[in-house]
Amino acid sequence: MAPRSVVVAGAGQAGLETAAALRARGYPGRVTLVGDEPPGPVHRPPLSKGYLTGAVSAEDVPLRPAAFYSGQDIELLTGDVVASVDRERHTVLLESGLRLPYGALVLATGCRPRPLPVPGASLAGVRTLRGLADAEALRQRLHGTPVRLVVIGAGFIGLEVAATARGLGHDVTVVEAQPRALARALTPLVSDRIVAEHRAHGVRVLMDRQVAALHGEGTDEGESAGAGGGRVRAVELADGERIDADLVVVGIGVLPDTGLALAAGLAVDDGVVVDEGLRTADPGIWAVGDCAAFPSVHAGRRIRLESVQNATDQARCVAAAICGEPRPYTAVPRFWTDQYAMRIQTAGLTSGHDETVTSGDPDGDRFSVFCFRAGRLTGVESVNRPADHGIAARLLAAGTRLTPAEVRAPGFDLKKLPRTPQTPPAPSAPPTPTASPSGSASEERLSVHA
Ligand code: FAD
């Protein structure tokens, strides 16, 4: 039987989608969504792209209009924090003093930017980007006089900000500590291509370089500048180089927000530890989205994913479980990033591959990289090939076999592969381990012919 009330801690993409999916399933009980960010649930992807250019306005970023919450009878409490969980009494205490009972509790607390551990990191003009308020402050700075921007970290957010700022005419330098950008997320072919695109647009990209300190106005020592509260003026690298800066954006990754789970005595290991159905060791508590560390059938180990698709699909999986239809979370991971005229999309997981095959011209504007491990397709990265991305995601969801030789064959084109409906499994057949939880992605199968 479904519990009488659900409290969702964290009103981001995953929290909102959980509440919405509960109602979409006809869940009749009380649904309360608590979030500490005043505007309520927003689309984060535009915050490093169109919101900074001005193409997307503040009115465009809420995930749902205000009327949605009242219409769906979802109690949205913004500007409040779930301060603690009493697992014995099945209640949560909010910072405002409100105590809420729950039958099911969903932790959707997301992530926070990883702080830069160097002197001067708290100087004025040193920013991170996560929420609407961060994006608004950055947007205002980027729409004033030209700035010398230093982006620390060549991850997705740092590179998106760099591309956007460069497009607005600013002087941009990116400093990355690793020898390669996006090393954990993308193959060298695609990440090198992204870096080349930045350089072609006039961004100075420094790889394999450490930041030692940030310096403020009229000071030489980063530490004293930070303590003095001045405005950032330079970034000092470990090899002694000083880069002049009016604005610094730190994009060195995020840390899962696990404080609430930890204080409640739940297991935490780079995220809230959950089982394959996204449930914690407490049968009344689940975790979803960026904060959830789950055993992935695609990775073969426990991972955490930071993407809109993952937040949405995990929310649907947990809503189903709360409504009495538990299932393993097996959705194919999908991600996208937009930089300059490039849309880069990934389907599946491409880290840990032992073989890659490229389809299309890697020196051109459109190509895909197929990643294999022990001859089995694990993921596809596409540059300006949205059709490849969509088909690859369906193919991975259906567990369709595709070999490196087939991709290498002359004239190979995913779009031209004949589609044949998947033969329904015999009633006694076990479920396909890679089937989509929603069923949508596994409804058709691609027959692959070399
Ligand atoms: P969050 O969105 O972080 O939401 C969690 C919320 O919970 C936050 O509001 C947090 O403040 C709140 N919270 C935490 N603790 C508590 C508490 N105790 N009580 C109440 N509230 C609490 N993904 C893509 O796939 N493609 C993209 O192009 C892309 N671009 C992005 C650009 C930016 C600038 C950012 C920041 C992210 C981007 N992402 C992108 C990632 C994607 O937006 C996230 O993976 C997704 O939003 C995660 O949703 P979430 O609900 O798990 O976490």
Short mmCIF file of C-alpha atoms and ligand atoms in Angstrom, two decimals:
data_model
loop_
_atom_site.label_atom_id
_atom_site.label_comp_id
_atom_site.label_asym_id
_atom_site.label_seq_id
_atom_site.Cartn_x
_atom_site.Cartn_y
_atom_site.Cartn_z
CA MET A 1 0.00 0.00 0.00
CA ALA A 2 1.30 3.48 -0.88
CA PRO A 3 2.32 5.64 2.11
CA ARG A 4 -0.02 8.46 3.15
CA SER A 5 2.52 11.23 2.63
CA VAL A 6 5.76 11.87 0.76
CA VAL A 7 8.31 14.53 1.66
CA VAL A 8 10.92 15.40 -0.95
CA ALA A 9 14.03 17.13 0.44
CA GLY A 10 15.50 19.32 -2.31
CA ALA A 11 13.52 21.16 -4.98
CA GLY A 12 15.77 20.76 -8.01
CA GLN A 13 15.17 18.74 -11.16
CA ALA A 14 15.06 15.38 -9.37
CA GLY A 15 12.86 16.61 -6.52
CA LEU A 16 10.35 18.26 -8.79
CA GLU A 17 10.22 15.27 -11.15
CA THR A 18 9.60 12.95 -8.19
CA ALA A 19 6.62 15.01 -7.06
CA ALA A 20 5.30 15.32 -10.62
CA ALA A 21 5.73 11.61 -11.33
CA LEU A 22 3.87 10.68 -8.13
CA ARG A 23 0.87 12.73 -9.26
CA ALA A 24 1.16 11.43 -12.84
CA ARG A 25 0.82 7.93 -11.38
CA GLY A 26 -2.29 8.98 -9.46
CA TYR A 27 -0.65 8.99 -6.03
CA PRO A 28 -3.42 10.35 -3.78
CA GLY A 29 -1.51 11.26 -0.59
CA ARG A 30 0.14 14.47 0.58
CA VAL A 31 3.24 15.53 -1.41
CA THR A 32 5.54 18.20 0.03
CA LEU A 33 8.56 19.50 -1.86
CA VAL A 34 11.05 21.45 0.29
CA GLY A 35 13.82 23.48 -1.32
CA ASP A 36 16.28 26.02 -0.01
CA GLU A 37 16.65 27.94 -3.27
CA PRO A 38 14.03 30.74 -3.29
CA PRO A 39 12.94 30.57 -6.94
CA GLY A 40 11.93 26.92 -6.65
CA PRO A 41 12.86 24.28 -9.24
CA VAL A 42 14.69 25.73 -12.27
CA HIS A 43 16.29 24.41 -15.46
CA ARG A 44 20.00 24.53 -14.69
CA PRO A 45 21.38 23.86 -18.21
CA PRO A 46 20.62 27.38 -19.57
CA LEU A 47 22.37 28.96 -16.58
CA SER A 48 25.81 28.41 -18.14
CA LYS A 49 24.62 29.08 -21.69
CA GLY A 50 21.57 31.07 -22.88
CA TYR A 51 20.90 32.75 -19.54
CA LEU A 52 24.37 34.30 -19.60
CA THR A 53 23.97 35.59 -23.16
CA GLY A 54 20.48 36.91 -22.43
CA ALA A 55 18.78 34.56 -24.91
CA VAL A 56 17.00 32.91 -21.96
CA SER A 57 15.32 35.11 -19.36
CA ALA A 58 14.51 34.55 -15.68
CA GLU A 59 10.89 33.85 -16.68
CA ASP A 60 12.04 30.98 -18.89
CA VAL A 61 13.97 29.01 -16.29
CA PRO A 62 11.37 27.71 -13.82
CA LEU A 63 10.78 24.02 -14.50
CA ARG A 64 7.02 24.49 -13.98
CA PRO A 65 4.75 27.54 -13.65
CA ALA A 66 3.42 28.33 -10.17
CA ALA A 67 -0.04 27.09 -11.19
CA PHE A 68 1.36 23.61 -11.71
CA TYR A 69 1.95 23.09 -8.00
CA SER A 70 -1.49 24.16 -6.90
CA GLY A 71 -3.09 22.30 -9.81
CA GLN A 72 -1.29 19.10 -8.85
CA ASP A 73 -1.78 19.62 -5.12
CA ILE A 74 1.97 19.66 -4.53
CA GLU A 75 2.94 21.68 -1.48
CA LEU A 76 6.05 23.63 -2.52
CA LEU A 77 8.00 25.11 0.39
CA THR A 78 10.86 27.21 -0.95
CA GLY A 79 13.46 29.13 1.01
CA ASP A 80 13.35 26.46 3.70
CA VAL A 81 15.76 23.66 4.55
CA VAL A 82 15.17 20.12 5.73
CA ALA A 83 17.38 20.37 8.80
CA SER A 84 17.05 16.85 10.21
CA VAL A 85 15.31 13.52 9.85
CA ASP A 86 13.83 11.54 12.72
CA ARG A 87 13.76 8.05 11.25
CA GLU A 88 12.05 6.49 14.24
CA ARG A 89 9.15 8.91 14.28
CA HIS A 90 9.08 9.29 10.48
CA THR A 91 9.26 13.09 10.61
CA VAL A 92 11.51 15.78 9.20
CA LEU A 93 12.26 19.09 10.90
CA LEU A 94 12.60 22.17 8.72
CA GLU A 95 14.85 25.11 9.53
CA SER A 96 11.70 27.24 9.89
CA GLY A 97 10.62 25.02 12.78
CA LEU A 98 7.93 23.19 10.84
CA ARG A 99 7.82 19.44 11.49
CA LEU A 100 6.43 17.24 8.72
CA PRO A 101 5.44 13.59 9.01
CA TYR A 102 6.38 11.31 6.13
CA GLY A 103 5.47 7.86 4.98
CA ALA A 104 8.20 8.04 2.35
CA LEU A 105 11.14 10.47 2.28
CA VAL A 106 13.03 11.22 -0.93
CA LEU A 107 16.45 12.84 -0.65
CA ALA A 108 16.99 15.00 -3.74
CA THR A 109 19.58 17.33 -2.29
CA GLY A 110 21.83 17.54 -5.37
CA CYS A 111 25.36 18.89 -5.29
CA ARG A 112 27.26 22.01 -4.40
CA PRO A 113 30.32 23.43 -6.18
CA ARG A 114 33.63 22.06 -4.92
CA PRO A 115 35.53 24.92 -3.24
CA LEU A 116 38.91 25.94 -4.63
CA PRO A 117 41.49 25.08 -1.96
CA VAL A 118 43.96 27.93 -2.56
CA PRO A 119 44.65 31.27 -0.87
CA GLY A 120 42.50 34.11 -2.18
CA ALA A 121 39.59 31.87 -3.24
CA SER A 122 37.13 34.03 -1.33
CA LEU A 123 38.10 37.33 -2.98
CA ALA A 124 35.34 39.38 -4.59
CA GLY A 125 34.99 38.52 -8.26
CA VAL A 126 35.66 34.81 -7.68
CA ARG A 127 32.48 32.93 -8.51
CA THR A 128 30.98 29.49 -8.83
CA LEU A 129 27.88 28.59 -10.84
CA ARG A 130 25.07 26.38 -9.61
CA GLY A 131 21.86 28.32 -9.09
CA LEU A 132 19.91 31.16 -10.66
CA ALA A 133 21.41 33.75 -8.27
CA ASP A 134 24.96 32.69 -9.31
CA ALA A 135 23.99 32.92 -12.99
CA GLU A 136 22.36 36.33 -12.56
CA ALA A 137 25.47 37.77 -10.88
CA LEU A 138 27.65 36.34 -13.65
CA ARG A 139 25.31 37.57 -16.37
CA GLN A 140 25.44 41.12 -15.06
CA ARG A 141 29.24 41.06 -14.98
CA LEU A 142 29.45 39.65 -18.51
CA HIS A 143 27.11 42.31 -19.89
CA GLY A 144 29.19 45.23 -18.62
CA THR A 145 32.60 46.38 -19.83
CA PRO A 146 34.89 43.69 -21.29
CA VAL A 147 36.54 41.57 -18.61
CA ARG A 148 39.57 39.35 -18.39
CA LEU A 149 37.95 36.10 -17.30
CA VAL A 150 39.91 33.17 -15.94
CA VAL A 151 37.98 29.92 -15.74
CA ILE A 152 39.53 27.40 -13.36
CA GLY A 153 38.65 23.87 -14.44
CA ALA A 154 37.98 22.59 -17.96
CA GLY A 155 34.88 20.61 -17.00
CA PHE A 156 31.50 21.02 -18.64
CA ILE A 157 30.40 24.06 -16.68
CA GLY A 158 33.75 25.83 -16.94
CA LEU A 159 33.98 25.24 -20.67
CA GLU A 160 30.37 26.29 -21.26
CA VAL A 161 30.98 29.53 -19.36
CA ALA A 162 34.21 30.07 -21.30
CA ALA A 163 32.43 29.57 -24.64
CA THR A 164 29.58 31.88 -23.65
CA ALA A 165 31.89 34.61 -22.34
CA ARG A 166 34.07 34.42 -25.42
CA GLY A 167 30.97 34.73 -27.57
CA LEU A 168 30.20 37.95 -25.69
CA GLY A 169 33.65 39.27 -26.59
CA HIS A 170 35.52 38.80 -23.32
CA ASP A 171 39.15 37.83 -22.95
CA VAL A 172 39.06 34.24 -21.64
CA THR A 173 41.71 31.91 -20.20
CA VAL A 174 40.93 28.39 -19.02
CA VAL A 175 43.29 26.67 -16.57
CA GLU A 176 43.00 22.91 -16.11
CA ALA A 177 45.05 20.82 -13.66
CA GLN A 178 44.74 17.57 -15.65
CA PRO A 179 46.62 16.91 -18.89
CA ARG A 180 43.29 16.55 -20.69
CA ALA A 181 39.91 18.27 -20.45
CA LEU A 182 36.84 16.24 -19.43
CA ALA A 183 39.07 13.22 -19.00
CA ARG A 184 36.57 11.20 -16.95
CA ALA A 185 33.60 12.05 -19.14
CA LEU A 186 34.71 11.96 -22.77
CA THR A 187 37.13 10.17 -25.09
CA PRO A 188 40.31 12.05 -26.05
CA LEU A 189 39.03 12.54 -29.59
CA VAL A 190 35.99 14.50 -28.47
CA SER A 191 37.57 16.34 -25.55
CA ASP A 192 40.55 17.38 -27.69
CA ARG A 193 38.11 18.56 -30.33
CA ILE A 194 36.31 20.72 -27.77
CA VAL A 195 39.58 22.26 -26.62
CA ALA A 196 40.62 22.91 -30.24
CA GLU A 197 37.31 24.70 -30.80
CA HIS A 198 37.94 26.92 -27.78
CA ARG A 199 41.41 27.77 -29.05
CA ALA A 200 40.05 28.48 -32.53
CA HIS A 201 37.68 30.98 -30.93
CA GLY A 202 40.55 32.73 -29.17
CA VAL A 203 40.32 31.19 -25.71
CA ARG A 204 43.69 30.53 -24.10
CA VAL A 205 43.48 26.98 -22.71
CA LEU A 206 46.27 25.91 -20.33
CA MET A 207 46.35 22.18 -19.61
CA ASP A 208 48.25 20.38 -16.88
CA ARG A 209 48.70 23.60 -14.91
CA GLN A 210 47.91 24.07 -11.22
CA VAL A 211 46.49 27.22 -9.65
CA ALA A 212 48.54 28.22 -6.59
CA ALA A 213 46.79 31.41 -5.40
CA LEU A 214 44.45 34.21 -6.34
CA HIS A 215 45.60 37.77 -5.76
CA GLY A 216 43.53 40.84 -5.03
CA GLU A 217 43.87 44.53 -5.65
CA GLY A 218 47.17 46.01 -4.54
CA THR A 219 48.42 42.87 -2.81
CA ASP A 220 51.05 40.36 -3.63
CA GLU A 221 50.10 37.54 -1.36
CA GLY A 222 46.96 35.60 -2.13
CA GLU A 223 46.36 34.80 1.53
CA SER A 224 46.41 38.40 2.69
CA ALA A 225 44.38 39.47 -0.32
CA GLY A 226 41.71 36.92 0.53
CA ALA A 227 41.68 37.96 4.15
CA GLY A 228 41.59 41.63 3.16
CA GLY A 229 38.48 41.05 1.11
CA GLY A 230 39.75 42.83 -2.02
CA ARG A 231 38.70 42.18 -5.60
CA VAL A 232 40.53 39.53 -7.59
CA ARG A 233 43.16 40.86 -9.95
CA ALA A 234 45.34 37.89 -10.85
CA VAL A 235 45.57 34.11 -10.84
CA GLU A 236 48.96 32.71 -9.92
CA LEU A 237 49.92 29.29 -11.26
CA ALA A 238 52.20 26.82 -9.49
CA ASP A 239 54.95 27.47 -12.05
CA GLY A 240 54.90 31.17 -11.17
CA GLU A 241 52.94 32.51 -14.17
CA ARG A 242 50.48 35.26 -13.23
CA ILE A 243 47.35 35.74 -15.31
CA ASP A 244 45.57 39.09 -14.97
CA ALA A 245 41.92 38.64 -14.11
CA ASP A 246 38.88 40.81 -13.38
CA LEU A 247 36.63 37.80 -12.94
CA VAL A 248 37.35 34.19 -11.98
CA VAL A 249 34.89 31.34 -12.39
CA VAL A 250 35.75 28.20 -10.45
CA GLY A 251 34.40 25.06 -12.12
CA ILE A 252 36.34 22.25 -10.51
CA GLY A 253 33.43 19.88 -10.02
CA VAL A 254 30.80 19.41 -7.38
CA LEU A 255 30.34 17.60 -4.10
CA PRO A 256 27.13 15.67 -3.38
CA ASP A 257 25.03 17.25 -0.65
CA THR A 258 24.99 14.36 1.81
CA GLY A 259 24.91 16.16 5.17
CA LEU A 260 21.26 15.37 5.84
CA ALA A 261 21.70 11.68 5.04
CA LEU A 262 24.86 11.44 7.09
CA ALA A 263 23.25 13.08 10.13
CA ALA A 264 20.33 10.66 9.77
CA GLY A 265 22.74 7.73 10.04
CA LEU A 266 22.43 6.64 6.42
CA ALA A 267 25.40 5.30 4.47
CA VAL A 268 27.28 7.87 2.41
CA ASP A 269 30.09 7.21 -0.04
CA ASP A 270 30.49 10.02 -2.60
CA GLY A 271 26.71 10.32 -2.49
CA VAL A 272 23.83 8.79 -0.58
CA VAL A 273 24.26 5.03 -0.90
CA VAL A 274 21.19 3.35 -2.41
CA ASP A 275 20.37 -0.06 -3.86
CA GLU A 276 19.47 -0.85 -7.47
CA GLY A 277 15.94 0.46 -6.79
CA LEU A 278 17.41 3.74 -5.38
CA ARG A 279 16.32 2.93 -1.83
CA THR A 280 18.62 3.51 1.16
CA ALA A 281 19.05 0.89 3.88
CA ASP A 282 16.03 2.53 5.53
CA PRO A 283 13.00 1.15 3.65
CA GLY A 284 11.16 4.48 3.92
CA ILE A 285 13.94 6.63 2.40
CA TRP A 286 15.11 6.92 -1.22
CA ALA A 287 17.68 9.15 -2.93
CA VAL A 288 17.54 10.51 -6.47
CA GLY A 289 19.50 12.69 -8.88
CA ASP A 290 22.96 14.15 -8.42
CA CYS A 291 23.18 13.11 -4.76
CA ALA A 292 22.43 9.38 -5.27
CA ALA A 293 25.25 6.82 -5.43
CA PHE A 294 23.64 3.78 -7.06
CA PRO A 295 24.82 0.43 -8.47
CA SER A 296 24.79 0.97 -12.23
CA VAL A 297 24.18 -1.97 -14.57
CA HIS A 298 25.98 0.04 -17.24
CA ALA A 299 29.11 0.76 -15.21
CA GLY A 300 29.13 -2.50 -13.27
CA ARG A 301 29.77 -0.57 -10.06
CA ARG A 302 28.31 2.13 -7.84
CA ILE A 303 28.33 5.54 -9.50
CA ARG A 304 26.75 8.97 -9.29
CA LEU A 305 25.54 10.77 -12.38
CA GLU A 306 25.02 14.50 -12.85
CA SER A 307 22.57 15.02 -15.67
CA VAL A 308 19.01 16.10 -16.33
CA GLN A 309 18.14 12.70 -17.83
CA ASN A 310 19.40 10.86 -14.76
CA ALA A 311 17.53 13.16 -12.36
CA THR A 312 14.31 12.72 -14.34
CA ASP A 313 14.52 8.96 -14.87
CA GLN A 314 15.53 8.26 -11.28
CA ALA A 315 12.62 10.37 -10.04
CA ARG A 316 10.20 8.29 -12.12
CA CYS A 317 11.74 5.07 -10.84
CA VAL A 318 11.32 6.15 -7.20
CA ALA A 319 7.77 7.44 -7.75
CA ALA A 320 6.89 4.00 -9.15
CA ALA A 321 8.44 2.31 -6.11
CA ILE A 322 6.52 4.51 -3.69
CA CYS A 323 3.35 3.64 -5.58
CA GLY A 324 4.07 -0.05 -5.06
CA GLU A 325 5.87 -0.87 -8.31
CA PRO A 326 9.56 -1.14 -7.39
CA ARG A 327 12.00 -1.84 -10.21
CA PRO A 328 15.73 -1.61 -10.73
CA TYR A 329 17.01 1.65 -12.16
CA THR A 330 18.55 0.75 -15.50
CA ALA A 331 18.02 3.80 -17.75
CA VAL A 332 20.78 4.43 -20.27
CA PRO A 333 22.79 7.47 -19.10
CA ARG A 334 22.45 10.47 -21.44
CA PHE A 335 24.07 13.87 -21.35
CA TRP A 336 24.55 16.90 -23.56
CA THR A 337 26.62 20.06 -23.62
CA ASP A 338 26.45 23.02 -26.01
CA GLN A 339 29.62 24.97 -26.79
CA TYR A 340 29.88 27.39 -29.75
CA ALA A 341 28.14 25.64 -32.67
CA MET A 342 28.81 22.20 -31.20
CA ARG A 343 26.20 20.05 -29.52
CA ILE A 344 27.99 17.15 -27.87
CA GLN A 345 25.82 14.29 -26.64
CA THR A 346 26.66 11.04 -24.92
CA ALA A 347 24.56 7.91 -24.65
CA GLY A 348 25.74 5.17 -22.31
CA LEU A 349 29.05 5.35 -20.49
CA THR A 350 32.21 5.86 -22.48
CA SER A 351 34.81 5.67 -19.71
CA GLY A 352 36.60 2.35 -19.32
CA HIS A 353 36.43 1.48 -23.03
CA ASP A 354 39.20 -0.51 -24.66
CA GLU A 355 38.36 0.27 -28.28
CA THR A 356 36.82 3.20 -30.13
CA VAL A 357 35.58 3.46 -33.71
CA THR A 358 34.77 6.82 -35.28
CA SER A 359 31.93 7.33 -37.70
CA GLY A 360 32.12 10.51 -39.78
CA ASP A 361 35.01 12.93 -40.12
CA PRO A 362 36.60 13.75 -36.75
CA ASP A 363 38.18 16.86 -38.31
CA GLY A 364 34.79 18.01 -39.55
CA ASP A 365 31.79 19.35 -37.68
CA ARG A 366 29.80 16.14 -37.32
CA PHE A 367 30.99 12.77 -36.11
CA SER A 368 30.34 10.07 -33.52
CA VAL A 369 32.69 7.95 -31.46
CA PHE A 370 31.53 4.41 -30.63
CA CYS A 371 33.12 3.02 -27.47
CA PHE A 372 33.49 -0.70 -26.85
CA ARG A 373 34.66 -2.77 -23.91
CA ALA A 374 35.58 -6.38 -24.71
CA GLY A 375 33.78 -5.99 -28.05
CA ARG A 376 30.55 -4.78 -26.46
CA LEU A 377 29.17 -1.32 -27.15
CA THR A 378 29.14 0.72 -23.93
CA GLY A 379 28.52 4.24 -25.17
CA VAL A 380 28.44 6.66 -28.07
CA GLU A 381 29.61 10.28 -28.12
CA SER A 382 28.16 12.43 -30.87
CA VAL A 383 29.23 15.83 -32.12
CA ASN A 384 26.37 17.53 -33.97
CA ARG A 385 24.79 14.19 -34.76
CA PRO A 386 21.59 14.17 -32.71
CA ALA A 387 20.12 11.31 -34.72
CA ASP A 388 23.10 9.09 -33.84
CA HIS A 389 22.61 9.98 -30.20
CA GLY A 390 18.92 9.08 -30.16
CA ILE A 391 19.41 5.83 -32.03
CA ALA A 392 22.43 4.86 -29.94
CA ALA A 393 20.47 5.39 -26.73
CA ARG A 394 17.69 3.10 -27.96
CA LEU A 395 20.19 0.54 -29.13
CA LEU A 396 21.94 0.49 -25.76
CA ALA A 397 18.61 0.28 -23.92
CA ALA A 398 17.57 -2.69 -25.99
CA GLY A 399 20.93 -4.38 -25.50
CA THR A 400 21.31 -4.67 -29.27
CA ARG A 401 24.60 -6.08 -30.38
CA LEU A 402 26.80 -3.83 -32.50
CA THR A 403 30.40 -4.75 -33.20
CA PRO A 404 33.41 -2.55 -33.93
CA ALA A 405 33.66 -4.23 -37.36
CA GLU A 406 30.10 -3.20 -38.18
CA VAL A 407 30.81 0.43 -37.33
CA ARG A 408 34.04 0.31 -39.34
CA ALA A 409 32.32 -1.11 -42.44
CA PRO A 410 32.23 1.31 -45.41
CA GLY A 411 29.00 3.28 -45.58
CA PHE A 412 28.06 2.59 -41.95
CA ASP A 413 25.31 4.97 -40.89
CA LEU A 414 23.23 4.42 -37.75
CA LYS A 415 20.31 6.25 -39.34
CA LYS A 416 20.22 3.80 -42.22
CA LEU A 417 20.04 0.73 -40.05
CA PRO A 418 16.74 -1.03 -40.54
CA ARG A 419 14.50 -0.93 -37.48
CA THR A 420 12.63 -4.01 -36.53
CA PRO A 421 10.20 -4.24 -33.66
CA GLN A 422 11.52 -6.11 -30.69
CA THR A 423 10.11 -9.59 -30.37
CA PRO A 424 8.14 -9.61 -27.11
CA PRO A 425 9.87 -11.83 -24.55
CA ALA A 426 8.23 -15.10 -23.66
CA PRO A 427 6.13 -14.73 -20.47
CA SER A 428 8.63 -16.76 -18.44
CA ALA A 429 11.70 -14.98 -19.81
CA PRO A 430 13.71 -12.97 -17.26
CA PRO A 431 13.75 -9.20 -17.84
CA THR A 432 16.53 -7.87 -20.06
CA PRO A 433 19.10 -6.38 -17.70
CA THR A 434 19.48 -3.20 -19.75
CA ALA A 435 15.80 -2.56 -20.41
CA SER A 436 14.60 0.98 -19.76
CA PRO A 437 12.56 1.26 -16.54
CA SER A 438 9.91 3.29 -18.32
CA GLY A 439 9.79 0.77 -21.12
CA SER A 440 9.83 3.59 -23.65
CA ALA A 441 13.39 3.11 -24.75
CA SER A 442 13.15 -0.63 -25.11
CA GLU A 443 10.00 -0.74 -27.18
CA GLU A 444 11.94 -1.09 -30.41
CA ARG A 445 15.15 -2.78 -31.32
CA LEU A 446 17.57 -1.98 -34.09
CA SER A 447 18.69 -4.86 -36.24
CA VAL A 448 22.21 -4.09 -37.26
CA HIS A 449 23.59 -5.17 -40.61
CA ALA A 450 27.13 -4.53 -41.68
P1 FAD B 1 19.96 20.00 -7.86
O1 FAD B 1 19.47 20.61 -9.12
O2 FAD B 1 21.26 20.44 -7.32
O3 FAD B 1 18.81 20.23 -6.78
C1 FAD B 1 18.99 19.96 -5.41
C2 FAD B 1 18.32 21.05 -4.61
O4 FAD B 1 18.22 20.65 -3.27
C3 FAD B 1 19.10 22.35 -4.62
O5 FAD B 1 18.22 23.41 -4.86
C4 FAD B 1 19.66 22.42 -3.20
O6 FAD B 1 19.88 23.74 -2.79
C5 FAD B 1 18.53 21.75 -2.43
N1 FAD B 1 18.86 21.24 -1.11
C6 FAD B 1 20.00 20.61 -0.70
N2 FAD B 1 19.88 20.24 0.59
C7 FAD B 1 18.66 20.62 1.01
C8 FAD B 1 17.97 20.51 2.23
N3 FAD B 1 18.51 19.92 3.30
N4 FAD B 1 16.73 21.04 2.33
C9 FAD B 1 16.15 21.64 1.25
N5 FAD B 1 16.77 21.76 0.05
C10 FAD B 1 18.00 21.25 -0.06
N6 FAD B 1 22.91 18.46 -17.24
C11 FAD B 1 22.71 18.05 -18.51
O7 FAD B 1 22.28 16.91 -18.72
N7 FAD B 1 23.01 18.90 -19.58
C12 FAD B 1 23.46 20.16 -19.40
O8 FAD B 1 23.71 20.88 -20.37
C13 FAD B 1 23.64 20.63 -18.06
N8 FAD B 1 24.05 21.89 -17.82
C14 FAD B 1 24.17 22.32 -16.53
C15 FAD B 1 24.56 23.64 -16.29
C16 FAD B 1 24.70 24.09 -14.98
C17 FAD B 1 25.09 25.51 -14.74
C18 FAD B 1 24.49 23.20 -13.89
C19 FAD B 1 24.67 23.69 -12.48
C20 FAD B 1 24.11 21.90 -14.13
C21 FAD B 1 23.95 21.44 -15.44
N9 FAD B 1 23.56 20.13 -15.70
C22 FAD B 1 23.37 19.71 -17.00
C23 FAD B 1 23.36 19.16 -14.61
C24 FAD B 1 21.91 19.08 -14.20
O9 FAD B 1 21.31 20.34 -14.17
C25 FAD B 1 21.84 18.39 -12.84
O10 FAD B 1 22.35 17.09 -13.00
C26 FAD B 1 20.45 18.34 -12.28
O11 FAD B 1 19.92 19.62 -12.15
C27 FAD B 1 20.47 17.62 -10.94
O12 FAD B 1 19.24 17.77 -10.31
P2 FAD B 1 19.08 17.42 -8.76
O13 FAD B 1 17.67 17.73 -8.45
O14 FAD B 1 19.63 16.09 -8.48
O15 FAD B 1 20.05 18.43 -8.01
#
